[in-house]
Amino acid sequence: MASKTTQKPAAKPVPETLHKKTKTVAEQAAAYNLRALARHKRARLTKGKIYQRAEQYVREYRTKERQLIHLKRKARRTGNFYLPDEAKLAFVIRIKGTQGMHPKPRKIL
């Protein structure tokens, strides 16, 4: 039997612009991956901060609730009533004249 010699076909010449394009695409992909990694790190840190803040709010609300219960029980023990504080918020809106308005909205205001 005769041995078959296989020769690799000669590589086709690739245009220089194609080489440049593949190089820039690879560089852009590497830069994008670095930015994505930094973005993920930042997101993880912010998520942790948000979680800690939420835990702090929960602790604060629980202490307020416990304090309210304590005050109610204390008042009941002494034979009094406990009235919780009311909201101290007021919305003030200035309306520039109602003369040219339709009667129904003017009545509402």
PDB file of C-alpha atoms in Angstrom:
ATOM      1  CA  MET A   1       0.000   0.000   0.000  1.00  0.00           C
ATOM      2  CA  ALA A   2       1.147   3.394  -0.768  1.00  0.00           C
ATOM      3  CA  SER A   3       1.192   5.898   2.023  1.00  0.00           C
ATOM      4  CA  LYS A   4      -0.903   8.902   1.481  1.00  0.00           C
ATOM      5  CA  THR A   5       0.740  12.150   2.296  1.00  0.00           C
ATOM      6  CA  THR A   6      -1.673  14.808   3.275  1.00  0.00           C
ATOM      7  CA  GLN A   7      -0.593  18.309   2.861  1.00  0.00           C
ATOM      8  CA  LYS A   8      -2.359  21.106   4.584  1.00  0.00           C
ATOM      9  CA  PRO A   9      -3.757  23.583   2.160  1.00  0.00           C
ATOM     10  CA  ALA A  10      -1.967  26.894   2.251  1.00  0.00           C
ATOM     11  CA  ALA A  11      -3.660  29.452   4.489  1.00  0.00           C
ATOM     12  CA  LYS A  12      -5.518  32.038   2.566  1.00  0.00           C
ATOM     13  CA  PRO A  13      -4.186  35.532   3.068  1.00  0.00           C
ATOM     14  CA  VAL A  14      -6.418  37.578   5.378  1.00  0.00           C
ATOM     15  CA  PRO A  15      -6.785  41.310   4.753  1.00  0.00           C
ATOM     16  CA  GLU A  16      -5.065  43.581   7.253  1.00  0.00           C
ATOM     17  CA  THR A  17      -8.291  45.445   7.994  1.00  0.00           C
ATOM     18  CA  LEU A  18      -9.885  42.186   9.117  1.00  0.00           C
ATOM     19  CA  HIS A  19      -6.967  41.593  11.512  1.00  0.00           C
ATOM     20  CA  LYS A  20      -7.380  45.113  12.880  1.00  0.00           C
ATOM     21  CA  LYS A  21     -11.113  44.640  13.276  1.00  0.00           C
ATOM     22  CA  THR A  22     -10.768  41.363  15.206  1.00  0.00           C
ATOM     23  CA  LYS A  23      -8.143  42.974  17.428  1.00  0.00           C
ATOM     24  CA  THR A  24     -10.333  45.997  18.227  1.00  0.00           C
ATOM     25  CA  VAL A  25     -13.373  43.771  18.815  1.00  0.00           C
ATOM     26  CA  ALA A  26     -11.349  41.675  21.272  1.00  0.00           C
ATOM     27  CA  GLU A  27     -10.121  44.834  23.054  1.00  0.00           C
ATOM     28  CA  GLN A  28     -13.656  46.197  23.281  1.00  0.00           C
ATOM     29  CA  ALA A  29     -14.936  42.899  24.650  1.00  0.00           C
ATOM     30  CA  ALA A  30     -12.203  42.870  27.309  1.00  0.00           C
ATOM     31  CA  ALA A  31     -13.011  46.478  28.277  1.00  0.00           C
ATOM     32  CA  TYR A  32     -16.726  45.632  28.443  1.00  0.00           C
ATOM     33  CA  ASN A  33     -16.024  42.651  30.688  1.00  0.00           C
ATOM     34  CA  LEU A  34     -13.977  44.836  33.037  1.00  0.00           C
ATOM     35  CA  ARG A  35     -16.753  47.411  33.205  1.00  0.00           C
ATOM     36  CA  ALA A  36     -19.354  44.691  33.788  1.00  0.00           C
ATOM     37  CA  LEU A  37     -17.274  43.241  36.621  1.00  0.00           C
ATOM     38  CA  ALA A  38     -16.963  46.676  38.237  1.00  0.00           C
ATOM     39  CA  ARG A  39     -20.710  47.227  37.788  1.00  0.00           C
ATOM     40  CA  HIS A  40     -21.486  43.902  39.469  1.00  0.00           C
ATOM     41  CA  LYS A  41     -19.199  44.758  42.404  1.00  0.00           C
ATOM     42  CA  ARG A  42     -20.899  48.134  42.842  1.00  0.00           C
ATOM     43  CA  ALA A  43     -24.338  46.541  42.637  1.00  0.00           C
ATOM     44  CA  ARG A  44     -23.406  43.967  45.263  1.00  0.00           C
ATOM     45  CA  LEU A  45     -22.140  46.691  47.609  1.00  0.00           C
ATOM     46  CA  THR A  46     -25.244  48.812  47.123  1.00  0.00           C
ATOM     47  CA  LYS A  47     -27.488  45.808  47.656  1.00  0.00           C
ATOM     48  CA  GLY A  48     -25.735  45.140  50.960  1.00  0.00           C
ATOM     49  CA  LYS A  49     -26.135  48.763  52.041  1.00  0.00           C
ATOM     50  CA  ILE A  50     -29.816  48.744  51.123  1.00  0.00           C
ATOM     51  CA  TYR A  51     -30.338  45.525  53.074  1.00  0.00           C
ATOM     52  CA  GLN A  52     -28.608  46.974  56.152  1.00  0.00           C
ATOM     53  CA  ARG A  53     -30.711  50.118  55.920  1.00  0.00           C
ATOM     54  CA  ALA A  54     -33.899  48.037  55.690  1.00  0.00           C
ATOM     55  CA  GLU A  55     -32.871  46.050  58.773  1.00  0.00           C
ATOM     56  CA  GLN A  56     -32.283  49.311  60.626  1.00  0.00           C
ATOM     57  CA  TYR A  57     -35.770  50.541  59.675  1.00  0.00           C
ATOM     58  CA  VAL A  58     -37.318  47.271  60.845  1.00  0.00           C
ATOM     59  CA  ARG A  59     -35.507  47.576  64.191  1.00  0.00           C
ATOM     60  CA  GLU A  60     -36.692  51.172  64.524  1.00  0.00           C
ATOM     61  CA  TYR A  61     -40.322  50.295  63.758  1.00  0.00           C
ATOM     62  CA  ARG A  62     -40.279  47.369  66.197  1.00  0.00           C
ATOM     63  CA  THR A  63     -38.910  49.533  69.016  1.00  0.00           C
ATOM     64  CA  LYS A  64     -41.552  52.195  68.332  1.00  0.00           C
ATOM     65  CA  GLU A  65     -44.275  49.567  68.339  1.00  0.00           C
ATOM     66  CA  ARG A  66     -43.012  48.037  71.595  1.00  0.00           C
ATOM     67  CA  GLN A  67     -42.785  51.486  73.166  1.00  0.00           C
ATOM     68  CA  LEU A  68     -46.376  52.228  72.119  1.00  0.00           C
ATOM     69  CA  ILE A  69     -47.576  48.965  73.668  1.00  0.00           C
ATOM     70  CA  HIS A  70     -45.614  49.730  76.834  1.00  0.00           C
ATOM     71  CA  LEU A  71     -47.144  53.207  77.129  1.00  0.00           C
ATOM     72  CA  LYS A  72     -50.675  51.854  76.577  1.00  0.00           C
ATOM     73  CA  ARG A  73     -50.219  49.207  79.264  1.00  0.00           C
ATOM     74  CA  LYS A  74     -48.697  51.731  81.650  1.00  0.00           C
ATOM     75  CA  ALA A  75     -51.661  54.101  81.167  1.00  0.00           C
ATOM     76  CA  ARG A  76     -54.149  51.257  81.627  1.00  0.00           C
ATOM     77  CA  ARG A  77     -52.411  50.176  84.839  1.00  0.00           C
ATOM     78  CA  THR A  78     -52.822  53.640  86.325  1.00  0.00           C
ATOM     79  CA  GLY A  79     -56.440  53.878  85.144  1.00  0.00           C
ATOM     80  CA  ASN A  80     -55.798  56.373  82.327  1.00  0.00           C
ATOM     81  CA  PHE A  81     -56.017  56.327  78.568  1.00  0.00           C
ATOM     82  CA  TYR A  82     -53.126  56.681  76.153  1.00  0.00           C
ATOM     83  CA  LEU A  83     -53.650  58.843  73.069  1.00  0.00           C
ATOM     84  CA  PRO A  84     -50.976  58.380  70.410  1.00  0.00           C
ATOM     85  CA  ASP A  85     -49.508  61.427  68.689  1.00  0.00           C
ATOM     86  CA  GLU A  86     -51.234  62.635  65.575  1.00  0.00           C
ATOM     87  CA  ALA A  87     -49.422  63.424  62.367  1.00  0.00           C
ATOM     88  CA  LYS A  88     -47.923  66.883  62.271  1.00  0.00           C
ATOM     89  CA  LEU A  89     -48.208  67.486  58.569  1.00  0.00           C
ATOM     90  CA  ALA A  90     -50.137  70.106  56.664  1.00  0.00           C
ATOM     91  CA  PHE A  91     -50.474  70.603  52.922  1.00  0.00           C
ATOM     92  CA  VAL A  92     -50.891  74.229  51.947  1.00  0.00           C
ATOM     93  CA  ILE A  93     -51.891  75.099  48.397  1.00  0.00           C
ATOM     94  CA  ARG A  94     -52.300  78.625  47.106  1.00  0.00           C
ATOM     95  CA  ILE A  95     -54.891  78.989  44.388  1.00  0.00           C
ATOM     96  CA  LYS A  96     -54.602  82.043  42.186  1.00  0.00           C
ATOM     97  CA  GLY A  97     -58.184  83.177  42.046  1.00  0.00           C
ATOM     98  CA  THR A  98     -61.371  81.250  41.529  1.00  0.00           C
ATOM     99  CA  GLN A  99     -63.308  83.894  39.641  1.00  0.00           C
ATOM    100  CA  GLY A 100     -62.818  82.419  36.174  1.00  0.00           C
ATOM    101  CA  MET A 101     -63.480  78.843  37.247  1.00  0.00           C
ATOM    102  CA  HIS A 102     -66.468  76.668  36.529  1.00  0.00           C
ATOM    103  CA  PRO A 103     -68.843  76.545  39.532  1.00  0.00           C
ATOM    104  CA  LYS A 104     -68.437  72.830  40.312  1.00  0.00           C
ATOM    105  CA  PRO A 105     -64.627  72.786  40.780  1.00  0.00           C
ATOM    106  CA  ARG A 106     -64.861  76.092  42.622  1.00  0.00           C
ATOM    107  CA  LYS A 107     -67.316  74.503  45.059  1.00  0.00           C
ATOM    108  CA  ILE A 108     -64.925  71.596  45.610  1.00  0.00           C
ATOM    109  CA  LEU A 109     -62.124  74.016  46.422  1.00  0.00           C
TER     110      LEU A 109
END
